[in-house]
Tab-separated table of C-alpha atoms in Angstrom:
chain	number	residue	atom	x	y	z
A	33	UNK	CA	12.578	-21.654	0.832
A	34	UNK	CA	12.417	-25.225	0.012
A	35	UNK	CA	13.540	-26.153	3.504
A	36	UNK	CA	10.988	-24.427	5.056
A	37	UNK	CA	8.191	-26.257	3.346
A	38	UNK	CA	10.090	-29.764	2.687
A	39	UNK	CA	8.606	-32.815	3.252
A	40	UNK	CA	9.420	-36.855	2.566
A	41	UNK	CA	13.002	-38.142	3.750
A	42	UNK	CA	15.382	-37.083	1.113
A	43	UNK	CA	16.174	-33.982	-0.944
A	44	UNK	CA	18.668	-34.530	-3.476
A	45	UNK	CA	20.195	-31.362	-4.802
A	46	UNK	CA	22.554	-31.059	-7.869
A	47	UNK	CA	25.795	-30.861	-5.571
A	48	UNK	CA	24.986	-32.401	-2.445
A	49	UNK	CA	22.358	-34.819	-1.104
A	50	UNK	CA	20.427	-33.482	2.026
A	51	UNK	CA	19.311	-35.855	4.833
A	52	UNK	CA	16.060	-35.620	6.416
A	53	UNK	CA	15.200	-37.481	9.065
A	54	UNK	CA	11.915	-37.820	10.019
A	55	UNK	CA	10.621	-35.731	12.955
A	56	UNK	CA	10.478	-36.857	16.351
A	57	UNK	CA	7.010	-37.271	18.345
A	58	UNK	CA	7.420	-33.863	20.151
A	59	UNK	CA	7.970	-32.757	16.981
A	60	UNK	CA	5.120	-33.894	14.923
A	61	UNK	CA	2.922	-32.362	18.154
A	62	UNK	CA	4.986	-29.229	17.154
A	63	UNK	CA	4.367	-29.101	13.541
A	64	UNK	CA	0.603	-29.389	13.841
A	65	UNK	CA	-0.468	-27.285	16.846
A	66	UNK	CA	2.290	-24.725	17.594
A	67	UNK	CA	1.678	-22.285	14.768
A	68	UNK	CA	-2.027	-22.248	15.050
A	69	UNK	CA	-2.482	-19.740	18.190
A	70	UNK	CA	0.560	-17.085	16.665
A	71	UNK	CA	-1.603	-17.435	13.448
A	72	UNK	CA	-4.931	-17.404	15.296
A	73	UNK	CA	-3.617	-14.007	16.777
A	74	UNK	CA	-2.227	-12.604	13.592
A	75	UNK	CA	-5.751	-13.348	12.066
A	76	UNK	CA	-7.817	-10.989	14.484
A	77	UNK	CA	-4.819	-8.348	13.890
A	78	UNK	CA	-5.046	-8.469	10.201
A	79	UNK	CA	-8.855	-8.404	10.763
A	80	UNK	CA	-8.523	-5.276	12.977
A	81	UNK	CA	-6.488	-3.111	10.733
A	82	UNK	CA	-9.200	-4.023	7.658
A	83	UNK	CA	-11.408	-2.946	9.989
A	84	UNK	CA	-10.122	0.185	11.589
A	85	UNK	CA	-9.548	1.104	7.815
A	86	UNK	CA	-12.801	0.610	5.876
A	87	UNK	CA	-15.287	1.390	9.553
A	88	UNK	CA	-13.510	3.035	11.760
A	89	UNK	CA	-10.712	5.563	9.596
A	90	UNK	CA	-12.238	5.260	6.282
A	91	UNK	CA	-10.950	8.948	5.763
A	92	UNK	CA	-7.421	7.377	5.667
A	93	UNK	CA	-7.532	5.911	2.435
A	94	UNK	CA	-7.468	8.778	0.682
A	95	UNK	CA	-3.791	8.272	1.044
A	96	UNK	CA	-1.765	5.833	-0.632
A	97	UNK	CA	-0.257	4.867	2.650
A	98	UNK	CA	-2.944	3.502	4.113
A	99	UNK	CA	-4.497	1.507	0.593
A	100	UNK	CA	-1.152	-0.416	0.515
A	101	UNK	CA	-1.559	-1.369	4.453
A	102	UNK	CA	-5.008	-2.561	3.809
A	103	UNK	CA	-3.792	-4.504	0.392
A	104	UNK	CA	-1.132	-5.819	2.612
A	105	UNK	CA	-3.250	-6.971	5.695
A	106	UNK	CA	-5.658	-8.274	3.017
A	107	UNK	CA	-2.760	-11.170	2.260
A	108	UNK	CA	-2.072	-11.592	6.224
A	109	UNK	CA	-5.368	-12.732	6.779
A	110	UNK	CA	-5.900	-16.129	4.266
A	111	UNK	CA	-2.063	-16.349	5.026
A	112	UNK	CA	-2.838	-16.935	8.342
A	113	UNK	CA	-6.074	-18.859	7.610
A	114	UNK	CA	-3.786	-20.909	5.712
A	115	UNK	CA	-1.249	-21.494	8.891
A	116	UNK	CA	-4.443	-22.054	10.967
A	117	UNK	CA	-5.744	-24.745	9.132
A	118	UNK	CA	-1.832	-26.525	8.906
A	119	UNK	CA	-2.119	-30.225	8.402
A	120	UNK	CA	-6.006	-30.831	8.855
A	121	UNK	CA	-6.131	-29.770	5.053
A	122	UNK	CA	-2.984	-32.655	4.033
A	123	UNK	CA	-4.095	-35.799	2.831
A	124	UNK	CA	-5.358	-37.951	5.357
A	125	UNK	CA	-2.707	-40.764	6.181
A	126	UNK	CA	-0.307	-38.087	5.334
A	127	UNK	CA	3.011	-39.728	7.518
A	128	UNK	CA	4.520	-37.944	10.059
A	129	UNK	CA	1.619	-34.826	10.198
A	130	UNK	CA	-0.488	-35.094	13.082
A	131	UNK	CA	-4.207	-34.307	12.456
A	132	UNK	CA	-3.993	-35.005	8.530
A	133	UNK	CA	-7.629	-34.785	7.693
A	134	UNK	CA	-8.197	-33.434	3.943
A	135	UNK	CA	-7.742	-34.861	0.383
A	136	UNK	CA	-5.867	-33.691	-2.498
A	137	UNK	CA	-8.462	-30.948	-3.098
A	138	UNK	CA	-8.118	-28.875	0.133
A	139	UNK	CA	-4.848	-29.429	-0.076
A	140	UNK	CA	-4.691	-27.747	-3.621
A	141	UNK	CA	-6.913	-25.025	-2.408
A	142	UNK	CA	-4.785	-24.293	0.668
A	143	UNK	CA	-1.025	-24.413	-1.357
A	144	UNK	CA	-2.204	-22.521	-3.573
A	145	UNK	CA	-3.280	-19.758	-1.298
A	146	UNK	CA	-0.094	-19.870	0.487
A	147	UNK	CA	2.304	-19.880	-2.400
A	148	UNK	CA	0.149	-16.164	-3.247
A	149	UNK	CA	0.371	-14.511	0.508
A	150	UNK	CA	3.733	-16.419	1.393
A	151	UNK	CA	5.122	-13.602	-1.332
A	152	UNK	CA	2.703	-10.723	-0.888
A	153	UNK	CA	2.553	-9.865	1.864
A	154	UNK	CA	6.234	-9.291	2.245
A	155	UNK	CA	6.110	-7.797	-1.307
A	156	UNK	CA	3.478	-5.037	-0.437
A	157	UNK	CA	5.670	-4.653	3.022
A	158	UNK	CA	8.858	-3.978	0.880
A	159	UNK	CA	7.224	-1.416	-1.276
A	160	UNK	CA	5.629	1.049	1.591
A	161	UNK	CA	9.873	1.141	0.917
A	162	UNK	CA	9.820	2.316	-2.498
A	163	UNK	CA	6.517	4.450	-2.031
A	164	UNK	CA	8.548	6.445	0.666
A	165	UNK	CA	11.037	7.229	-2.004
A	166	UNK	CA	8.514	9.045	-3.937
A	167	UNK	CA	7.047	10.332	-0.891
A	168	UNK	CA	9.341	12.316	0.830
A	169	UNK	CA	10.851	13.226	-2.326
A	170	UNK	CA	7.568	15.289	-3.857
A	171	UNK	CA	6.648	16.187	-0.131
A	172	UNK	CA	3.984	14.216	0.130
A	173	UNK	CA	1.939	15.473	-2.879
A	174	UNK	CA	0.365	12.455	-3.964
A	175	UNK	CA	-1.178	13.547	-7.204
A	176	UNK	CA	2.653	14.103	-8.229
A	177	UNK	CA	3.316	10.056	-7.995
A	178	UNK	CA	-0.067	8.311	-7.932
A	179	UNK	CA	0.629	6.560	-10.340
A	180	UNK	CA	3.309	4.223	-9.083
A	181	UNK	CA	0.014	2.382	-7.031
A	182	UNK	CA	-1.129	0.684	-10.024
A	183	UNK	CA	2.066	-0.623	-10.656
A	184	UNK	CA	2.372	-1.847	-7.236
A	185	UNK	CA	-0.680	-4.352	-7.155
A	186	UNK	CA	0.130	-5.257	-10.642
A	187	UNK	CA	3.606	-6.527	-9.566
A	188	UNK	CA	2.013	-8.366	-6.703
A	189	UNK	CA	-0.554	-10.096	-9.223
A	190	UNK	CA	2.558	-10.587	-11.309
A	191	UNK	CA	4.839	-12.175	-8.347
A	192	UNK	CA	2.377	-14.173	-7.058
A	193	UNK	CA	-0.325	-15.795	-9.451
A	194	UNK	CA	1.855	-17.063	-12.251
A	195	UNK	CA	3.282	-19.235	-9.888
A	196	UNK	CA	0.250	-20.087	-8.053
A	197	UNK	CA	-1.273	-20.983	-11.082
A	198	UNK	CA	1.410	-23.041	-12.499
A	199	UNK	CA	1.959	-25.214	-8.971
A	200	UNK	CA	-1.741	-26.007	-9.059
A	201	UNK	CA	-1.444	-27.135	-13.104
A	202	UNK	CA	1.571	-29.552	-12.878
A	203	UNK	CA	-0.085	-30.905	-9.675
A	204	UNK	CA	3.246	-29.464	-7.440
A	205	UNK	CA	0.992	-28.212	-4.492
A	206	UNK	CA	1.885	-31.366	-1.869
A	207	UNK	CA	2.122	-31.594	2.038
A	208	UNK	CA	4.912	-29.456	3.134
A	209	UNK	CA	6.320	-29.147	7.017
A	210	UNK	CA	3.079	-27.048	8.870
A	211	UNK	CA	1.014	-26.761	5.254
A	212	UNK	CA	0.541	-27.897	1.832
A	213	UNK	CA	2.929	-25.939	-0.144
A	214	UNK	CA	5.094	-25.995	-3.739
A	215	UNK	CA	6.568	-29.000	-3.791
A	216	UNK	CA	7.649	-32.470	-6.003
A	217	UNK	CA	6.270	-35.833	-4.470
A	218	UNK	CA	8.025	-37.410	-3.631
A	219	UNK	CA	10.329	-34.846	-2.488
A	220	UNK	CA	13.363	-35.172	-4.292
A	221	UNK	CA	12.109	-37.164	-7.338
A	222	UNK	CA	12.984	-34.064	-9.556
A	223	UNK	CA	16.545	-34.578	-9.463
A	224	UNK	CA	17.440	-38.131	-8.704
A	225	UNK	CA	16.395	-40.440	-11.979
A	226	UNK	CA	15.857	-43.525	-9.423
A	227	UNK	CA	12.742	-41.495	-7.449
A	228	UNK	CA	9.875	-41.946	-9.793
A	229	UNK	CA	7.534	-38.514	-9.041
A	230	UNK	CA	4.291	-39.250	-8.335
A	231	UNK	CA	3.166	-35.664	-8.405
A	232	UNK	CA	4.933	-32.826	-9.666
A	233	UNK	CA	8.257	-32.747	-11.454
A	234	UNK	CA	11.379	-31.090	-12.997
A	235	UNK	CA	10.371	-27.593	-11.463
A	236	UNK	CA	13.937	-26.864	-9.302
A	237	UNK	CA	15.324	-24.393	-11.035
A	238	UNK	CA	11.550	-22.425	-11.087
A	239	UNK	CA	11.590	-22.996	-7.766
A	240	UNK	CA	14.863	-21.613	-7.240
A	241	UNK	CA	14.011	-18.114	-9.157
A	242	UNK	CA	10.709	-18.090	-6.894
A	243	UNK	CA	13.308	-18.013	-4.344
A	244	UNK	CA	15.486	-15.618	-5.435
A	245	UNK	CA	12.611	-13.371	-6.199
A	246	UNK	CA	11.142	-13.451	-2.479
A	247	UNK	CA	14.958	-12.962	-1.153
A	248	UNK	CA	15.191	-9.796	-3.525
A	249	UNK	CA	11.890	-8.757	-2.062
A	250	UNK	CA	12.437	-9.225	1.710
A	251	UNK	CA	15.796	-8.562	1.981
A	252	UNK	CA	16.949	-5.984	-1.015
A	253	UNK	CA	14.701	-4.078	-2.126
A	254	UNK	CA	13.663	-2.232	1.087
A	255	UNK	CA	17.393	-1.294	2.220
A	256	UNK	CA	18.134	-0.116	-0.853
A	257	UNK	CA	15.141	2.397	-1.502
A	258	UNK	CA	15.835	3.500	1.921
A	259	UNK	CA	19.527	4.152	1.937
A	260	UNK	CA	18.533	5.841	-1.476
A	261	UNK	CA	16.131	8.115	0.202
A	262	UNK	CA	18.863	9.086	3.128
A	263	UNK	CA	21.557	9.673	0.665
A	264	UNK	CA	18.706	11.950	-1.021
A	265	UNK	CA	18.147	14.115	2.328
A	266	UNK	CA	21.491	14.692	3.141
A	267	UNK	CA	22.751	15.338	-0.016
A	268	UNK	CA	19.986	18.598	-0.750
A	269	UNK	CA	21.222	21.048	-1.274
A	270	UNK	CA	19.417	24.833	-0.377
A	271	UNK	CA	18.923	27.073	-2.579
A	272	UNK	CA	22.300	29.469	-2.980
A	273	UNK	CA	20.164	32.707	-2.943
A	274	UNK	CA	18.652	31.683	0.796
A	275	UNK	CA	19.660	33.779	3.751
A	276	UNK	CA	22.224	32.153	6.376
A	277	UNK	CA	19.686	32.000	9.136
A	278	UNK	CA	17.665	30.122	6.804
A	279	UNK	CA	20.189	27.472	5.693
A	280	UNK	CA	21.244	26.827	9.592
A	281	UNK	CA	17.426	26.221	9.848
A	282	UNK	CA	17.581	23.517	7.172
A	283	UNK	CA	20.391	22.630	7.874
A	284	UNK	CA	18.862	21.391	11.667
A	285	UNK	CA	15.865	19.856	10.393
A	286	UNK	CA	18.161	17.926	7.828
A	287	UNK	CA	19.820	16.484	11.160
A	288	UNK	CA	16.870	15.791	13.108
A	289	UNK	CA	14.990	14.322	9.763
A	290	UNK	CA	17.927	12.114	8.715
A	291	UNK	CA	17.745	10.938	12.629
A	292	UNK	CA	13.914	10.040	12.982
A	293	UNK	CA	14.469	8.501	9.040
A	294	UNK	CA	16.977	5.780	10.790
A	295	UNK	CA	14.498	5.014	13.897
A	296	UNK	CA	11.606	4.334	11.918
A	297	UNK	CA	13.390	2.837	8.822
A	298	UNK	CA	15.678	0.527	11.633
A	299	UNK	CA	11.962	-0.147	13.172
A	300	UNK	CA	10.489	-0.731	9.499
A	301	UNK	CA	13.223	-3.541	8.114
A	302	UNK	CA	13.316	-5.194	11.536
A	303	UNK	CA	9.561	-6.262	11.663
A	304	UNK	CA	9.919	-7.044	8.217
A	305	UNK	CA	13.076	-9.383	8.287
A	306	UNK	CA	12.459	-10.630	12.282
A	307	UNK	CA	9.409	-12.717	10.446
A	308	UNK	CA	11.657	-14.237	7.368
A	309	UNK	CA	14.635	-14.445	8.912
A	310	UNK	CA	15.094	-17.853	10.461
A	311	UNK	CA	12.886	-19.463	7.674
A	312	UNK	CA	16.102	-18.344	5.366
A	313	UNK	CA	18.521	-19.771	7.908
A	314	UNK	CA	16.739	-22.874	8.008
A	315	UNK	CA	17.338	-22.881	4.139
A	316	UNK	CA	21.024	-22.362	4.820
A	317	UNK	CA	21.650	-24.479	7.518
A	318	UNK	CA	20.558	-27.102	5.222
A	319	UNK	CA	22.710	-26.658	1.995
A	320	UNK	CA	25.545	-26.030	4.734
A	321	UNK	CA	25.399	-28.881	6.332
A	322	UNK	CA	23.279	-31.428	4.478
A	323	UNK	CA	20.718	-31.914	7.417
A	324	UNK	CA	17.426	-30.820	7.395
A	325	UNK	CA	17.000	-28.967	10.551
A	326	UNK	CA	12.979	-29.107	11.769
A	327	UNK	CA	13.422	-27.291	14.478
A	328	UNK	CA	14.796	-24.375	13.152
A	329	UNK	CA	12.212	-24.515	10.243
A	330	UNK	CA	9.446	-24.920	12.912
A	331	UNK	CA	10.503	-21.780	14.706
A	332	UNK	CA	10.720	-19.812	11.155
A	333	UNK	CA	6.915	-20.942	10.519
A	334	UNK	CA	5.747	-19.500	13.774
A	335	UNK	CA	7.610	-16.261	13.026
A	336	UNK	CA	6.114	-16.238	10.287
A	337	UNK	CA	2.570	-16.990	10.917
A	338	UNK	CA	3.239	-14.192	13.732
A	339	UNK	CA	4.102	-11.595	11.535
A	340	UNK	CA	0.141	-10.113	11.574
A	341	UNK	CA	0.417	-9.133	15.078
A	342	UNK	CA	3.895	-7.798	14.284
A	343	UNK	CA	2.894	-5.743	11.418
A	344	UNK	CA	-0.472	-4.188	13.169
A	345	UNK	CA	1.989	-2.858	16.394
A	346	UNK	CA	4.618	-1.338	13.694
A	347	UNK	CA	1.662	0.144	12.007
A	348	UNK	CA	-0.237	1.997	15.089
A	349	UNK	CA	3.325	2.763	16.682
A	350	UNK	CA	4.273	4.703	13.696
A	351	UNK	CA	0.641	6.234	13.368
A	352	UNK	CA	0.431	7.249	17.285
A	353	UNK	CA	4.396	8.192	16.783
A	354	UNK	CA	4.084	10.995	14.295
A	355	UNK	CA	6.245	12.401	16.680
A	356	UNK	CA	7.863	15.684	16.582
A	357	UNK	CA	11.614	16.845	16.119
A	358	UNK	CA	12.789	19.760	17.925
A	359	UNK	CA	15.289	22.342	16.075
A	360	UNK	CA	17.040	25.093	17.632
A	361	UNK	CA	16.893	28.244	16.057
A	362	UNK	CA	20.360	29.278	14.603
A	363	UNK	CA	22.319	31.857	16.247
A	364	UNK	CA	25.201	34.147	14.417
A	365	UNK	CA	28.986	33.891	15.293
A	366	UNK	CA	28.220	35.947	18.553
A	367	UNK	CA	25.560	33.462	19.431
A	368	UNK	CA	23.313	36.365	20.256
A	369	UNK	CA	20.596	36.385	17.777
A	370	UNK	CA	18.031	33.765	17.963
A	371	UNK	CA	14.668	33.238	16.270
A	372	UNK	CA	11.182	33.714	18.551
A	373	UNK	CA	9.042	30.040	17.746
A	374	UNK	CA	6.147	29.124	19.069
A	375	UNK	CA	5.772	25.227	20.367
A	376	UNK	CA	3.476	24.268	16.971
A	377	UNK	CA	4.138	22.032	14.644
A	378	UNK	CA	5.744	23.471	11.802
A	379	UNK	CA	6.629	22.798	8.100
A	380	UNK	CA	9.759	23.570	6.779
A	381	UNK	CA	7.693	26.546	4.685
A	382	UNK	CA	6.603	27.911	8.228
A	383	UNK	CA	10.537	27.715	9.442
A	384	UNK	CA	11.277	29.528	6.218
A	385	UNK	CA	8.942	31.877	6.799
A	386	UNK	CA	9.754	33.104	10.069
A	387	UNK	CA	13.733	33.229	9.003
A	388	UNK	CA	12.594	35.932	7.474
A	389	UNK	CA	11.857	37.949	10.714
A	390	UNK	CA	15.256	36.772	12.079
A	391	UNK	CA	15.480	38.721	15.251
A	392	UNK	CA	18.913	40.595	16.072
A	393	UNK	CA	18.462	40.263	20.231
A	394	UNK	CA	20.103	39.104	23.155
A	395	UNK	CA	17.262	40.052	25.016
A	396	UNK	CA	14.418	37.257	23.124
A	397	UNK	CA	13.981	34.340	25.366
A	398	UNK	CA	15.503	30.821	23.448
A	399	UNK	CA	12.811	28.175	22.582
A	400	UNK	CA	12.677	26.176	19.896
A	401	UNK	CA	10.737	24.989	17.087
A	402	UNK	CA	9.024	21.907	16.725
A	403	UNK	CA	8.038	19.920	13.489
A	404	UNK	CA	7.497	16.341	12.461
A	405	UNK	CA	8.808	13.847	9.832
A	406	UNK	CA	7.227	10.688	8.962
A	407	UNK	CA	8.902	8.791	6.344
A	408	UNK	CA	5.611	7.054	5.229
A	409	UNK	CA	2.700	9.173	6.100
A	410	UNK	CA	4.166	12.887	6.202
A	411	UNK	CA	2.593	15.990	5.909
A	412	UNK	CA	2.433	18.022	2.418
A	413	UNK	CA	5.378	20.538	2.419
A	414	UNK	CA	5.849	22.205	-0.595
A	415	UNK	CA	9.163	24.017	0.166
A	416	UNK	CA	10.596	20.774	1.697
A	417	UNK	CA	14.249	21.309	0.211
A	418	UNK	CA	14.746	17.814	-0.371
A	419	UNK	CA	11.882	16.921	-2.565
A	420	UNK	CA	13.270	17.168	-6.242
């Protein structure tokens, strides 16, 4: 985290001292003007899914889905107003930043900004995560767990502004790499007694648990509510007094649920972490080696400042997607009997329901039912035997 935003030409750590040479020309060029187009483009995508949602689909936000998508794509699009802007909001006669422009004040106005979205909008990402948890677990019956949304923005408030707000107080919002971000000046002044800090201070180890927190955010929390989710699916049990056609029937749509659940969570944590990624490496490349890489942390900005285009494509992929999972009817021992479906999408009640007319034939044509599972937007399914 700290490489990705660092600054002046030496970081000083408690156990090692990091080296940071100042960027090349071709670099400088890079550090101003390469992230603006990826966060030019993630602007009109975060603008487009506002839009489809409050014009176009208003009728969506009657699910929670959908409100934390727009709360999320809310925070891509100052975050990439923020990226946009880069170094025309540092101080003018800011060294090594190409098109340095502002003063102190737009440079307060655009940290501060960033330090908010640079943690929500993977936060609100990471808890579609948790949301799905209580989704698919009270099949989609939102009045059941409604109440988990307020808790969601207030964690994002609570993530994001006390930290915010704190940076902008002890003056720590100072030119970073591509923007104005959390940081001492001059950089390393916080932990070497000869460095007299200008602006800022002692704020490592706060900086540190920031860190930690967006980690635990990007790269924890989502795996884990997920995994938790699968291990709830295929550990459900059906109820002991249901029929053996019925159980084979769950018993197939457990299969071809826990499948689709892997492609779309796989899908899900890739867009996620493909945008964070490399900014962490950058981090680790540094306390590994003690040499503040700018290329690498270059790279992780435009990934990041990409991330709106990446976001709106996961988004409409999984809407269009919706796709449906085929299950073949059970047969008996014999593998005579089969069930007589129809090609519409079912629920699990409608499977149920036509167990019940299990056909003893080797005369009934095969076909097979068809039903979808959507591990964020699913369809209300009352008898779904893995909601609790």
């Amino acid at each position: 985290l700290r490489g990705s935003h660092s600054f002046t030409a030496i970081s000083t750590y408690p156990t090692k001292t990091v080296a940071m040479n100042q960027p090349t020309e071709t670099q400088q060029r890079a550090i101003a003007y390469a992230v603006k187009p990826l966060a030019f483009l993630s602007f009109l995508s975060g603008s487009y899914v506002i839009f489809h949602l409050l014009a176009r689909r208003c009728d969506k936000l009657k699910r929670m889905y959908h409100r934390i998508i727009l709360a999320m794509n809310m925070c891509v699009v100052p975050y990439a107003i923020a990226d946009f802007v880069g170094t025309w909001a540092m101080l003018k006669g800011t060294p090594y930043r190409l098109g340095a422009a502002g003063n102190q004040t737009t440079c307060d106005v655009q940290g501060f900004f960033k330090v908010i979205v640079f943690i929500a909008v993977p936060y609100y990402y990471s808890s579609l995560s948790v949301y799905s948890c209580f989704a698919v677990r009270n099949s989609f019956k939102e009045e059941n767990y409604r109440y988990i949304e307020k808790w969601i923005h207030l964690g994002a408030l609570f993530v994001t502004f006390p930290f915010a707000t704190y940076s902008l107080k002890t003056e720590f919002i100072n030119p970073g790499v591509t923007v104005c971000f959390s940081e001492e000046f001059p950089k390393g002044c916080a932990l070497d007694p000869d460095i007299p800090c200008e602006r800022g201070g002692d704020t490592f180890i706060l900086l540190q648990i920031y860190g930690l927190i967006s980690m635990a955010i990007t790269f924890v929390i989502p795996p884990v509510a997920l995994l938790f989710l699968r291990h709830s699916i295929k550990r459900a049990s059906p109820d002991e007094q249901m029929s053996l056609g019925k159980k084979k029937v769950i018993e197939s749509y457990r299969k071809k649920a826990l499948k689709e659940l892997t492609a779309q969570s796989a899908l899900y944590l890739f867009s996620l972490w493909i945008t964070h990624i490399v900014g962490y490496m950058s981090y680790g490349y540094e306390l590994a080696t003690g040499v503040f890489s700018y290329d690498i942390t270059i790279v992780g900005n435009c990934l990041a400042s990409f991330q709106g285009v990446i976001l709106l494509f996961v988004y409409f992929w999984l809407e269009g997607k919706k796709r449906t999972v085929v299950c073949d009817p059970p047969k008996d021992e014999a593998g005579s009997h089969q069930f007589n479906f129809s090609n519409a999408k079912l629920t699990v009640a409608d499977v149920q329901e036509r167990a019940k007319h299990y056909i003893k034939s080797s005369t009934v044509p095969s076909t097979s039912s068809r039903f979808s599972f959507h591990i964020f937007d699913g369809e209300v399914d009352e008898s779904s035997p893995w909601a609790k």
